CSV table of C-alpha atoms in Angstrom, one decimal:
chain,number,residue,atom,x,y,z
A,1,MET,CA,6.1,-8.3,2.8
A,2,ALA,CA,4.1,-10.7,0.3
A,3,ASN,CA,5.3,-10.4,-3.4
A,4,LYS,CA,2.1,-8.7,-5.4
A,5,GLN,CA,0.4,-11.3,-7.5
A,6,PHE,CA,-0.4,-10.0,-11.7
A,7,LYS,CA,-2.6,-11.5,-13.3
A,8,THR,CA,-2.0,-12.2,-17.5
A,9,GLY,CA,-3.4,-9.5,-18.8
A,10,GLU,CA,-2.5,-7.0,-16.3
A,11,LYS,CA,0.5,-4.0,-16.8
A,12,ALA,CA,3.6,-4.4,-15.1
A,13,PRO,CA,3.6,-1.7,-12.2
A,14,GLU,CA,7.7,-1.5,-12.7
A,15,SER,CA,10.3,-3.0,-14.9
A,16,GLY,CA,12.2,-5.7,-13.6
A,17,ASN,CA,12.4,-9.2,-13.9
A,18,TYR,CA,8.6,-11.8,-13.3
A,19,LYS,CA,8.2,-15.2,-12.8
A,20,VAL,CA,4.8,-17.2,-12.8
A,21,ASP,CA,4.0,-18.2,-9.0
A,22,LYS,CA,0.8,-20.3,-10.0
A,23,LEU,CA,-1.3,-21.0,-13.1
A,24,VAL,CA,-4.8,-18.9,-12.7
A,25,SER,CA,-6.7,-22.1,-13.9
A,26,GLY,CA,-5.0,-23.7,-10.3
A,27,ASN,CA,-2.9,-26.1,-12.6
A,28,ASN,CA,0.4,-27.0,-10.8
A,29,LYS,CA,3.1,-24.9,-12.4
A,30,SER,CA,6.3,-26.9,-11.6
A,31,SER,CA,6.9,-26.5,-14.7
A,32,ASP,CA,7.2,-23.2,-15.3
A,33,ASN,CA,10.1,-21.5,-13.5
A,34,THR,CA,10.5,-19.3,-16.4
A,35,GLU,CA,11.8,-15.4,-15.7
A,36,ILE,CA,11.1,-13.1,-17.9
A,37,SER,CA,12.1,-9.1,-18.0
A,38,LEU,CA,9.1,-6.9,-18.8
A,39,ASN,CA,9.4,-2.8,-18.4
A,40,GLU,CA,7.3,-0.6,-16.7
A,41,GLY,CA,3.8,-0.8,-18.7
A,42,ASP,CA,4.7,-3.7,-20.7
A,43,GLN,CA,1.4,-6.3,-20.3
A,44,PHE,CA,2.1,-9.8,-18.7
A,45,PRO,CA,1.9,-12.8,-21.2
A,46,PRO,CA,0.6,-15.9,-20.7
A,47,SER,CA,2.8,-18.8,-18.7
A,48,PRO,CA,5.3,-20.0,-21.3
A,49,SER,CA,5.8,-23.8,-20.8
A,50,GLU,CA,2.0,-24.0,-20.3
A,51,ASN,CA,0.0,-21.0,-22.3
A,52,GLU,CA,-2.6,-20.5,-20.2
A,53,ALA,CA,-3.3,-17.2,-17.9
A,54,ALA,CA,-1.2,-17.4,-14.8
A,55,TYR,CA,0.0,-14.9,-11.9
A,56,TRP,CA,3.3,-13.9,-11.6
A,57,VAL,CA,5.5,-12.1,-9.3
A,58,LYS,CA,8.4,-9.9,-9.3
A,59,SER,CA,11.4,-11.8,-9.1
A,60,SER,CA,13.9,-9.4,-8.5
């Protein structure tokens, strides 16, 4: 099953660790492998290294 993507500004559907899959702008995210921990209902932030809107996927 493919990981569902969540966009910056959306709310986390469940608690867990999430990582940047790619930037919304299409820029390469190779410099951004940061994992963040969110609780259910937390808002997805911009990419930590690029400070741009990003698509997040659940990592654990």
